[in-house]
mmCIF file of C-alpha atoms and ligand atoms in Angstrom:
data_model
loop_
_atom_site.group_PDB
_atom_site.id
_atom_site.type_symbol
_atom_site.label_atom_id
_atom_site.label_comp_id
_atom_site.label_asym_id
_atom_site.label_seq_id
_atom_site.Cartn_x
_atom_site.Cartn_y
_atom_site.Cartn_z
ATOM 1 C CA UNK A 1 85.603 121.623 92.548
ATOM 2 C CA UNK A 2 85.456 117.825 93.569
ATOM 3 C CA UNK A 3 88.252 116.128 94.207
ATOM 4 C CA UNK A 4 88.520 112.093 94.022
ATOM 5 C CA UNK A 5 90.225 111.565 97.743
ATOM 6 C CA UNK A 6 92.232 108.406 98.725
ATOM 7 C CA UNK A 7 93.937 106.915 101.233
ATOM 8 C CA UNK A 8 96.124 103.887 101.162
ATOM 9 C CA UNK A 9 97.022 102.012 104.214
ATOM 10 C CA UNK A 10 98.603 98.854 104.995
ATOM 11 C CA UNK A 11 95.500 97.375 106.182
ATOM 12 C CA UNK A 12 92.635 99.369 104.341
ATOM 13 C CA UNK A 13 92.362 101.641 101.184
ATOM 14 C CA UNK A 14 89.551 104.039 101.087
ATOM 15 C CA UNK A 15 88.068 106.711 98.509
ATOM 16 C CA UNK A 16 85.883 109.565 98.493
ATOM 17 C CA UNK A 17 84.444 112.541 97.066
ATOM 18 C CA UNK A 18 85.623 115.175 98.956
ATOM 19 C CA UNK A 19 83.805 119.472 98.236
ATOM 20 C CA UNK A 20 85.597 122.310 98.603
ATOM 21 C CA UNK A 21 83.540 122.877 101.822
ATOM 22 C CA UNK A 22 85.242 119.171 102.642
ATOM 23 C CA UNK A 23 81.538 117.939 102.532
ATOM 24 C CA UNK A 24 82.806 113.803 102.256
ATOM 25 C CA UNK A 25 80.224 111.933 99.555
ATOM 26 C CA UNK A 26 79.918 107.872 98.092
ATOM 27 C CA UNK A 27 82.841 107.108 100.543
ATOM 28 C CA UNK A 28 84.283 103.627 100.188
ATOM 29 C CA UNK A 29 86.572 100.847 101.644
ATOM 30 C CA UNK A 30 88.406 97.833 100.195
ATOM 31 C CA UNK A 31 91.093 95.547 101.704
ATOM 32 C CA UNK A 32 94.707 96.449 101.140
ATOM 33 C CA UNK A 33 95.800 93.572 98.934
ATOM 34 C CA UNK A 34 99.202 92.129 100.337
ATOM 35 C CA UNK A 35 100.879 91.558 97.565
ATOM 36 C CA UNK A 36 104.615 91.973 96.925
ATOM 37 C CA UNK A 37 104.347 93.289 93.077
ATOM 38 C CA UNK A 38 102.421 96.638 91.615
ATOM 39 C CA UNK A 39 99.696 94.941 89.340
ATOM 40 C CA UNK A 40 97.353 94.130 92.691
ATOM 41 C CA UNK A 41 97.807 97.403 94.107
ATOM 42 C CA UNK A 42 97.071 98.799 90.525
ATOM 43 C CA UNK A 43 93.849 96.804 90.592
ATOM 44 C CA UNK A 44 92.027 97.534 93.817
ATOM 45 C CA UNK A 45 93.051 101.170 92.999
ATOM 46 C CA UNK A 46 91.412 100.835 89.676
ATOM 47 C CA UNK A 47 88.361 99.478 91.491
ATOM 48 C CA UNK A 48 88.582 101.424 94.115
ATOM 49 C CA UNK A 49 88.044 105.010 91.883
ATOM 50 C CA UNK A 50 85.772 103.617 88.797
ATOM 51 C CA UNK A 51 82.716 104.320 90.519
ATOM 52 C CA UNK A 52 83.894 107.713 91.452
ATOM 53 C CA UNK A 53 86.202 109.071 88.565
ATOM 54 C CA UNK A 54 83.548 110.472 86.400
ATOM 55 C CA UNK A 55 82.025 113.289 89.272
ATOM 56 C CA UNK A 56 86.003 114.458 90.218
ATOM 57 C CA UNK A 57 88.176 117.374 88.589
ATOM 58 C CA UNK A 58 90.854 115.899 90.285
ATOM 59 C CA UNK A 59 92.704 113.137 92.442
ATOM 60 C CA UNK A 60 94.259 113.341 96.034
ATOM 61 C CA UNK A 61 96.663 110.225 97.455
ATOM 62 C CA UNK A 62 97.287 109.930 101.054
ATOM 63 C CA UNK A 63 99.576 107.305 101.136
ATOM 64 C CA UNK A 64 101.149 104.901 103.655
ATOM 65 C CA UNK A 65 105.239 105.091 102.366
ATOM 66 C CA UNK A 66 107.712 107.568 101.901
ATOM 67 C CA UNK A 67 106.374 109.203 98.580
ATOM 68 C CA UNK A 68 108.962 111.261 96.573
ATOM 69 C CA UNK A 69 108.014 112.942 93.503
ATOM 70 C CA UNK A 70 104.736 110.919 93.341
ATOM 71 C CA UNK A 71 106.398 106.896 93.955
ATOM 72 C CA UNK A 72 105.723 105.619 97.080
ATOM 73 C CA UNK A 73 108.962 104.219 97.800
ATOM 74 C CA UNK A 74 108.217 102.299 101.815
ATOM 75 C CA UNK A 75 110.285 102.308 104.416
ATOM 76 C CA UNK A 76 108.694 99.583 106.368
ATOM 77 C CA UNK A 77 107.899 97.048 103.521
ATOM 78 C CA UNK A 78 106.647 94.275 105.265
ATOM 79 C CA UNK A 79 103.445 96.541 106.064
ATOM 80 C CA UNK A 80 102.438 96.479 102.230
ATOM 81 C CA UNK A 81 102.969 92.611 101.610
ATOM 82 C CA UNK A 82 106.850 93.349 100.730
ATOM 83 C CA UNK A 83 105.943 96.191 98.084
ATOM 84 C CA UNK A 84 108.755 98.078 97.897
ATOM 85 C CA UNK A 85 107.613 100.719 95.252
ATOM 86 C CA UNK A 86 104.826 102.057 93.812
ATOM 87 C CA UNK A 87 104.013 104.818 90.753
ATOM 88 C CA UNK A 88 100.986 106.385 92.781
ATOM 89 C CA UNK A 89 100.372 109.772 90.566
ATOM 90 C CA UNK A 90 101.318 108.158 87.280
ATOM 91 C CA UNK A 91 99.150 105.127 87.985
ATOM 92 C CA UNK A 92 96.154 107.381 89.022
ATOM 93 C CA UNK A 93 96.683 109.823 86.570
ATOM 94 C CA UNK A 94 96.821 106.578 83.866
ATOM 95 C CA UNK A 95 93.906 105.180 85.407
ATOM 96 C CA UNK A 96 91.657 108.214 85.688
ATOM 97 C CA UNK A 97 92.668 110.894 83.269
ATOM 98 C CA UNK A 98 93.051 113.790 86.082
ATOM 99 C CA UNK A 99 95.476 115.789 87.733
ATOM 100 C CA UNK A 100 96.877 113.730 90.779
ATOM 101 C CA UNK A 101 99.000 114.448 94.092
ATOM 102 C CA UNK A 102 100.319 112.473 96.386
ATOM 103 C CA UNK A 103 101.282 112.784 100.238
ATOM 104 C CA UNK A 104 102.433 110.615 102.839
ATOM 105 C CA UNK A 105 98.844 109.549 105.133
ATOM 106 C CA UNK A 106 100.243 110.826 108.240
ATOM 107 C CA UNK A 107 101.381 114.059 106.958
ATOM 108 C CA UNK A 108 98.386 114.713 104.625
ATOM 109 C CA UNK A 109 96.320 113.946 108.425
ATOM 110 C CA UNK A 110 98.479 116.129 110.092
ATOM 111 C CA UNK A 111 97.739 118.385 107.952
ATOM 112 C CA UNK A 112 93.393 118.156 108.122
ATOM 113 C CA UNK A 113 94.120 117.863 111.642
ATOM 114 C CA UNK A 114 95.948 121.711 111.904
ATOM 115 C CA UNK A 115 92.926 123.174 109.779
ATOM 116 C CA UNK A 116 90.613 122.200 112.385
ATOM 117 C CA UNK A 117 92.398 123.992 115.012
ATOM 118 C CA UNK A 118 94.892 126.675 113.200
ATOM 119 C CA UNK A 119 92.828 129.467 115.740
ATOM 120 C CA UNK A 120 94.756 128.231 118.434
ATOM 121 C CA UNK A 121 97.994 126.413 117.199
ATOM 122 C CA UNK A 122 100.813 127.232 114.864
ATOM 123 C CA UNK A 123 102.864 123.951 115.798
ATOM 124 C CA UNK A 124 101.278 120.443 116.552
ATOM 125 C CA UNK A 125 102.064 117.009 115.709
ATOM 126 C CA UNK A 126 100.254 114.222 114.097
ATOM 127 C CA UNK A 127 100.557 110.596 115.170
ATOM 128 C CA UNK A 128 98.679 107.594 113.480
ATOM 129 C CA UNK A 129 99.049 104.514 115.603
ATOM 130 C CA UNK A 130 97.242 101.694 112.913
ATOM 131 C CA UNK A 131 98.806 99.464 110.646
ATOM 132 C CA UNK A 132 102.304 100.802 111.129
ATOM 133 C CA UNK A 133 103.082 104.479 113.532
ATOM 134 C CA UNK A 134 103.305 107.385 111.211
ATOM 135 C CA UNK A 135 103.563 111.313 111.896
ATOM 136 C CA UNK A 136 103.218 114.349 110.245
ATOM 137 C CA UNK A 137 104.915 117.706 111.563
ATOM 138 C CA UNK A 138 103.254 121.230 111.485
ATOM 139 C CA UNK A 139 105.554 124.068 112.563
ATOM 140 C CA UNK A 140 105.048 127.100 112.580
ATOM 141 C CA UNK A 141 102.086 126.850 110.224
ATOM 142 C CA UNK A 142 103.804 125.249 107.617
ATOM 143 C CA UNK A 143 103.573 121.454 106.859
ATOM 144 C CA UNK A 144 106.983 119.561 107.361
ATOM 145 C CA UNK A 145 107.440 116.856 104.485
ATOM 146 C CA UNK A 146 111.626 117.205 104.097
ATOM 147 C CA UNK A 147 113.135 117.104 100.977
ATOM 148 C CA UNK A 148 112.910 113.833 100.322
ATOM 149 C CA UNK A 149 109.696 113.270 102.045
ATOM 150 C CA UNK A 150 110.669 111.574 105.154
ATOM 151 C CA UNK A 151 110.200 114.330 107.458
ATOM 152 C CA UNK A 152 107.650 113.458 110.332
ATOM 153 C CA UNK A 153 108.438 109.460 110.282
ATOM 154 C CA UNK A 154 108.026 109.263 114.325
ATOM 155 C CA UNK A 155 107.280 105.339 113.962
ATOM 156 C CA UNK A 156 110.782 104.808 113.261
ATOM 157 C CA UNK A 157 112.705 106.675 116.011
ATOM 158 C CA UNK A 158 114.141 104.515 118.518
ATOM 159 C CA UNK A 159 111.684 102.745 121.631
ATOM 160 C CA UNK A 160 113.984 99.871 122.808
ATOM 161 C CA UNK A 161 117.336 99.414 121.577
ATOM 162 C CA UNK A 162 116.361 95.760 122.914
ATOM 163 C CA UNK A 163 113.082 95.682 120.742
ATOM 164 C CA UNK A 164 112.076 93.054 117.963
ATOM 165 C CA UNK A 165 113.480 93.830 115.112
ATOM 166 C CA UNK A 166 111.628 96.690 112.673
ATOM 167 C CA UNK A 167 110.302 95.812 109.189
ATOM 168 C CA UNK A 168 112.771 99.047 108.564
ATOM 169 C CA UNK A 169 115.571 97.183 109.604
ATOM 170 C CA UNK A 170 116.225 98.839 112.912
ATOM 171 C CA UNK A 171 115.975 97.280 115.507
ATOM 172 C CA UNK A 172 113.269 98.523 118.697
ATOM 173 C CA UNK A 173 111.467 101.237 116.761
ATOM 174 C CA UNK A 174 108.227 102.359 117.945
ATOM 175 C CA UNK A 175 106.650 100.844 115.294
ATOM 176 C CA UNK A 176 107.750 97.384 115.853
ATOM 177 C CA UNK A 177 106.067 97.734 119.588
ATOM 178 C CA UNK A 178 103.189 100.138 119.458
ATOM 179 C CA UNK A 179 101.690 99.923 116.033
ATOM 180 C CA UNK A 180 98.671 97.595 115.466
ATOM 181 C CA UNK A 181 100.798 94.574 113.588
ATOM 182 C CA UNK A 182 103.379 95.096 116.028
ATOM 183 C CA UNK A 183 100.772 94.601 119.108
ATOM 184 C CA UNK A 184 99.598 91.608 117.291
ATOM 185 C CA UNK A 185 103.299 90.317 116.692
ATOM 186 C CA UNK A 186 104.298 90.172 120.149
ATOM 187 C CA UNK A 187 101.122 88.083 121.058
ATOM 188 C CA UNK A 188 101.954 84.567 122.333
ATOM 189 C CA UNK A 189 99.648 81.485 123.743
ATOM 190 C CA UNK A 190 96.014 82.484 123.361
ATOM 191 C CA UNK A 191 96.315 85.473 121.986
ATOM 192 C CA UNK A 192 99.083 84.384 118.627
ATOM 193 C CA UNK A 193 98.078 85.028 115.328
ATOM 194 C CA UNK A 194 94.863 87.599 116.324
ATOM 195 C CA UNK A 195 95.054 90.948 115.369
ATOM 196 C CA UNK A 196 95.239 94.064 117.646
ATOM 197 C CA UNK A 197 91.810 94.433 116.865
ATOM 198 C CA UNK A 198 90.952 91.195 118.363
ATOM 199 C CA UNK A 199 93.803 92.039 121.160
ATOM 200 C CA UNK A 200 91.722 95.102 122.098
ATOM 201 C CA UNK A 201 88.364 93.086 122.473
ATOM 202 C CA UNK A 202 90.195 90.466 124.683
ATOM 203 C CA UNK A 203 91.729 93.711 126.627
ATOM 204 C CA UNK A 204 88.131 94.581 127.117
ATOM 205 C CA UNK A 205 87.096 91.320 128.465
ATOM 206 C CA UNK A 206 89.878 91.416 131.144
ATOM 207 C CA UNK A 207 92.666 88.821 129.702
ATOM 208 C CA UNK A 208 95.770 89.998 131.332
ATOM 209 C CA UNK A 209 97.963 89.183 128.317
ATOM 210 C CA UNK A 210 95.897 91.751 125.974
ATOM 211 C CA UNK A 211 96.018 94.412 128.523
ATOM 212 C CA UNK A 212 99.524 93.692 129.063
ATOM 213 C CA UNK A 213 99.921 94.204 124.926
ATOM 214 C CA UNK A 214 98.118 97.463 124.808
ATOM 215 C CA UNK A 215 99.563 98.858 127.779
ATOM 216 C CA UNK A 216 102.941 98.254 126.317
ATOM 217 C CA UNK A 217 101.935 100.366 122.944
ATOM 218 C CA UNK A 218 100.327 103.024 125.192
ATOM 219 C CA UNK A 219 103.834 103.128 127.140
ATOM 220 C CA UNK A 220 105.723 103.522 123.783
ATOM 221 C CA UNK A 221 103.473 106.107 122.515
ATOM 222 C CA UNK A 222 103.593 108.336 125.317
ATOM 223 C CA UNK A 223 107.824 107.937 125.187
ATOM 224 C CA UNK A 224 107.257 108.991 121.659
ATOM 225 C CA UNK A 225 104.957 112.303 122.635
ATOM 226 C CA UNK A 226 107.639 113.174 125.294
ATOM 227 C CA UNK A 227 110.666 113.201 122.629
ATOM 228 C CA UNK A 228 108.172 115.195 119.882
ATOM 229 C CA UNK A 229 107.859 117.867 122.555
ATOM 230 C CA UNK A 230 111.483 118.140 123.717
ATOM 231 C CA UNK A 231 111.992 118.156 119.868
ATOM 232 C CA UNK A 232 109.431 120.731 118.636
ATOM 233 C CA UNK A 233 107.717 122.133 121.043
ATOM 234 C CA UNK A 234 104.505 121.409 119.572
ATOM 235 C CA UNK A 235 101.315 122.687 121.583
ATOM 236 C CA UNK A 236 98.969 119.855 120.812
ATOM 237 C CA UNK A 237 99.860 116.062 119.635
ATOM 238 C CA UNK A 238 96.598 114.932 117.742
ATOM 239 C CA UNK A 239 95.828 111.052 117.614
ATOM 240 C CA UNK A 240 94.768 109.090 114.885
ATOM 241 C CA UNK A 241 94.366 105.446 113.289
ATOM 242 C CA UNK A 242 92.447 102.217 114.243
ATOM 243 C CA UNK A 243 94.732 102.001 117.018
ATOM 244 C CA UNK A 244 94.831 105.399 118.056
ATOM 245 C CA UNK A 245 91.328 105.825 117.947
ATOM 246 C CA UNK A 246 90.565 103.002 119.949
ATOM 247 C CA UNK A 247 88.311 102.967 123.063
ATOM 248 C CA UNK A 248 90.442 103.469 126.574
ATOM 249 C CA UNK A 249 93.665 103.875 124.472
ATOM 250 C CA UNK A 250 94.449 107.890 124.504
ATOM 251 C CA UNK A 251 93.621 108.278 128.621
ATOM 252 C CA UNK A 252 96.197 105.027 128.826
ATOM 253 C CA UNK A 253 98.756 106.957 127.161
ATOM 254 C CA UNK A 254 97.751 110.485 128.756
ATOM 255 C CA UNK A 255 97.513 108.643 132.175
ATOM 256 C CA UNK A 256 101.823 107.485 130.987
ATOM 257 C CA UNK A 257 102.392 111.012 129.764
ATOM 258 C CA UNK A 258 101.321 112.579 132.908
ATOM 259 C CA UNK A 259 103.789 109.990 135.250
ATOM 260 C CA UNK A 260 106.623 112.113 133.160
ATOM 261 C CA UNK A 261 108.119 115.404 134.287
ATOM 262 C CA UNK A 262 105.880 118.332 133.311
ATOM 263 C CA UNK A 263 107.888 119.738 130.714
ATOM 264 C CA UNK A 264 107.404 116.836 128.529
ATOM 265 C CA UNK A 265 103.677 117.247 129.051
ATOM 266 C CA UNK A 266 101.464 118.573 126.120
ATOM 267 C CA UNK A 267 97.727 119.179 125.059
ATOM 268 C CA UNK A 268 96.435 114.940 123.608
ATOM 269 C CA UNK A 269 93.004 114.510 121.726
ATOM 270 C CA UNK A 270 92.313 112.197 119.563
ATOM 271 C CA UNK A 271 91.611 113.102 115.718
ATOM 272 C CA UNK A 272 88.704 115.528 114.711
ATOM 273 C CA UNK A 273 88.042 113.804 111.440
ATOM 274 C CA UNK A 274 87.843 110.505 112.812
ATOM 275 C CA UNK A 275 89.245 108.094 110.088
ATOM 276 C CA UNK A 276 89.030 111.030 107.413
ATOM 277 C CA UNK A 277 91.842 112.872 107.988
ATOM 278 C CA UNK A 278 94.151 111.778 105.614
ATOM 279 C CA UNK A 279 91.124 112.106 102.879
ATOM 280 C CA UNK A 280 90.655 115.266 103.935
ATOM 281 C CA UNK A 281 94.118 116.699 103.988
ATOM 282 C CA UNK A 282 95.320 115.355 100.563
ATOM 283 C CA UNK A 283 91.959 117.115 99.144
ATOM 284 C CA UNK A 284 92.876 120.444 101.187
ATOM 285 C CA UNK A 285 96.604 120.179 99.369
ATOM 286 C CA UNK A 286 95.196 119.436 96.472
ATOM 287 C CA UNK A 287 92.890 122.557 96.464
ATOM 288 C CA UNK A 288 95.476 124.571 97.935
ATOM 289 C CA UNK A 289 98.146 123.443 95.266
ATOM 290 C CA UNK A 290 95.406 123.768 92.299
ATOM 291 C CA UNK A 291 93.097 127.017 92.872
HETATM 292 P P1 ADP B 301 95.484 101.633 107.911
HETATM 293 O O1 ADP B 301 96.762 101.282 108.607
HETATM 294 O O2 ADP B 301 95.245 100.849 106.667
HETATM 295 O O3 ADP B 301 95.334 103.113 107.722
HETATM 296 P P2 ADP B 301 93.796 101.402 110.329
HETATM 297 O O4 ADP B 301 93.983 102.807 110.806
HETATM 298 O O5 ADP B 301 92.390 100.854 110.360
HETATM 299 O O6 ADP B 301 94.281 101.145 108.852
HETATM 300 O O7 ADP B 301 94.747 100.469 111.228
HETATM 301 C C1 ADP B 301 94.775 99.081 111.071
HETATM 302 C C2 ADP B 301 95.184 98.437 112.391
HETATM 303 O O8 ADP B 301 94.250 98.819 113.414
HETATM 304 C C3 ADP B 301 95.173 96.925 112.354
HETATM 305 O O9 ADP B 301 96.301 96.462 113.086
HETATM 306 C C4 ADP B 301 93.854 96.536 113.056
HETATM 307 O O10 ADP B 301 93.940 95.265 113.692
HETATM 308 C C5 ADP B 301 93.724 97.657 114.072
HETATM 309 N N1 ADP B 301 92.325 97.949 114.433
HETATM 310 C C6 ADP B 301 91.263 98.084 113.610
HETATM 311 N N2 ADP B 301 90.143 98.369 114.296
HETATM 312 C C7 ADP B 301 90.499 98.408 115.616
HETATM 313 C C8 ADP B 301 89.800 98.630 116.838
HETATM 314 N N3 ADP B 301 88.478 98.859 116.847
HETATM 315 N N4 ADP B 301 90.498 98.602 118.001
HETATM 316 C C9 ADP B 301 91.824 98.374 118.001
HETATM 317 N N5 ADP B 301 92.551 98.136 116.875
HETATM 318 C C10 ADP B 301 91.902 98.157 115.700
HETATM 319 C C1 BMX B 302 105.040 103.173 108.209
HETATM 320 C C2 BMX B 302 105.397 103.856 106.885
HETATM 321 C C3 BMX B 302 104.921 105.317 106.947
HETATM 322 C C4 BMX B 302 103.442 105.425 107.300
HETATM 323 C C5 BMX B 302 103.151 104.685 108.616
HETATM 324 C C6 BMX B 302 101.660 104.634 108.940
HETATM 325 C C7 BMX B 302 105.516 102.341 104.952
HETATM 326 C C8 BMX B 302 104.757 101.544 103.933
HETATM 327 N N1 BMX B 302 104.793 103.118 105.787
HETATM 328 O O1 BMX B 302 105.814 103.708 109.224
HETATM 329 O O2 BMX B 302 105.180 105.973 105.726
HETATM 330 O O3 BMX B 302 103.055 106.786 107.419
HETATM 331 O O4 BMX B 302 103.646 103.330 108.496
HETATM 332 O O5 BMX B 302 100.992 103.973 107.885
HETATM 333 O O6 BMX B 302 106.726 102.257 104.972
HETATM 334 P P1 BMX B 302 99.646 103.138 108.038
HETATM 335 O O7 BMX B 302 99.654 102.120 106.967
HETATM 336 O O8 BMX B 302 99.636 102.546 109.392
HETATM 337 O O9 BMX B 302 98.539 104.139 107.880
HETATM 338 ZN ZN1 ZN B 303 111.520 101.048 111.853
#
């Protein structure tokens, strides 16, 4: 069976067909529109799958948000435009005629990310550092998504009580220090208004100010990585996102794990599948959910 994969971030949505054998084909990219109403979303979506549609049995959503019984209902707003909800499976299922399910991105990764190495694990964690910081929880084998599907949301646990203030309305989460729009928030001088992207280039060329910015989200993350092991005892912490995935980034935050006491220390790589993962996992639910 094919199924039509997607995954909707606050900075990118992308599609593909995914095979059982999670062969990816006639993958694609299009802007996240920012946009606080449903009708823009609805139409990049719509162009997004037409191309695709016709060679799927079925649909698989990855999505940035808390998603409860197929709405993506966010928690940080501000990292979709201001959308505040969204009716993923009955818009897909509207727009394409087939059986849809929907996930949060970071536990739909988390989820990829387990297949790859279920021979040696039972319990890891999941962390996308990109647009926003998002997680996804496997113990004991079994995917963590909590009742109302807010299970795994790592991003928003507490970094600095002193922080900026989260798009969550907390104030100091990780999120609001370590994720890519939060690196790109704190940027002053030179540096305001560019993206982390751009951050990480001008990290590369030596400007203190960008290395100062990424060192700072490496700092959080590894904080982060010490509280998921005193709280699960996972055996490996997998990395993922633009951010995540970014050259020198995961030895910064080993290199910050490492200055903590041993117990908090725990098996880092970054992501097997790349930028895939949360493809990949919504089309292994999907099979799993529809075989
Ligand atoms: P999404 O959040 O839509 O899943 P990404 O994982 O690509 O998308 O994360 C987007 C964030 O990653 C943005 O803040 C962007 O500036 C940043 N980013 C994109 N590419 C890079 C890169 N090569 N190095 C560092 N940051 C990047
Ligand atoms: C935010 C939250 C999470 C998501 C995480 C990473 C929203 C819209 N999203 O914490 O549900 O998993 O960002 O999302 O409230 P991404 O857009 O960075 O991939
Ligand atoms: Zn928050």
């Amino acid at each position: 069976m094919t199924t039509l994969a997607i995954d909707i971030g606050g900075t990118k949505l992308a599609a593909a067909l995914v095979e059982d054998d999670l062969q990816i084909r006639e993958r694609r990219e299009l802007p996240t529109p920012a946009s606080k109403t449903s009708p823009a979303l609805r139409d990049a979506l719509k162009t997004l799958v037409q191309p695709l549609q016709s060679q799927a049995h079925r649909v698989a959503i990855a999505s940035t948000g808390i998603i409860r019984e197929g709405h993506l209902l966010a928690i940080n707003p501000s990292n979709l435009g201001g959308l505040l909800h969204f009716p993923l499976v009955q818009t897909l299922e509207a727009l394409t005629g087939l059986p849809t399910l929907a996930i949060n991105d970071a536990q739909a990764a988390a989820w990829a990310e387990y297949h790859a190495i279920a021979d040696e694990t039972r319990d890891m964690v999941f962390i996308t550092v990109s647009t926003g910081v998002g997680g996804g929880v496997v113990n004991d084998g079994q995917l963590v998504t909590g009742t109302g599907g807010l299970a795994g949301h790592l991003g928003h646990t507490l970094a600095d009580p002193n922080g900026p203030v989260c798009g969550c309305g907390r104030v100091g989460c990780v999120e609001a220090i370590a994720s890519g729009r939060g690196i790109a928030a704190a940027a002053q001088g030179s540096l305001a208004g560019c993206d982390a992207k751009t951050i990480f280039a001008r990290a590369a060329e030596g400007d203190e100010q960008a290395r100062r910015l990424v060192a700072d989200s490496a700092q959080v993350l590894a904080r982060l990585i010490a509280d998921t092991k005193a709280v699960t005892d996972c055996q490996r912490v997998v990395v993922g996102g633009s951010v995540g995935l970014a050259q020198g980034y995961l030895s910064q935050v080993r290199a910050c794990l490492e200055r903590m006491p041993s117990v908090y220390h725990v098996e880092l790589s970054p992501a097997h599948y790349r930028h895939d993962a949360g493809l990949l996992g919504a089309a292994l639910l999907a099979k799993g959910e529809k075989d």
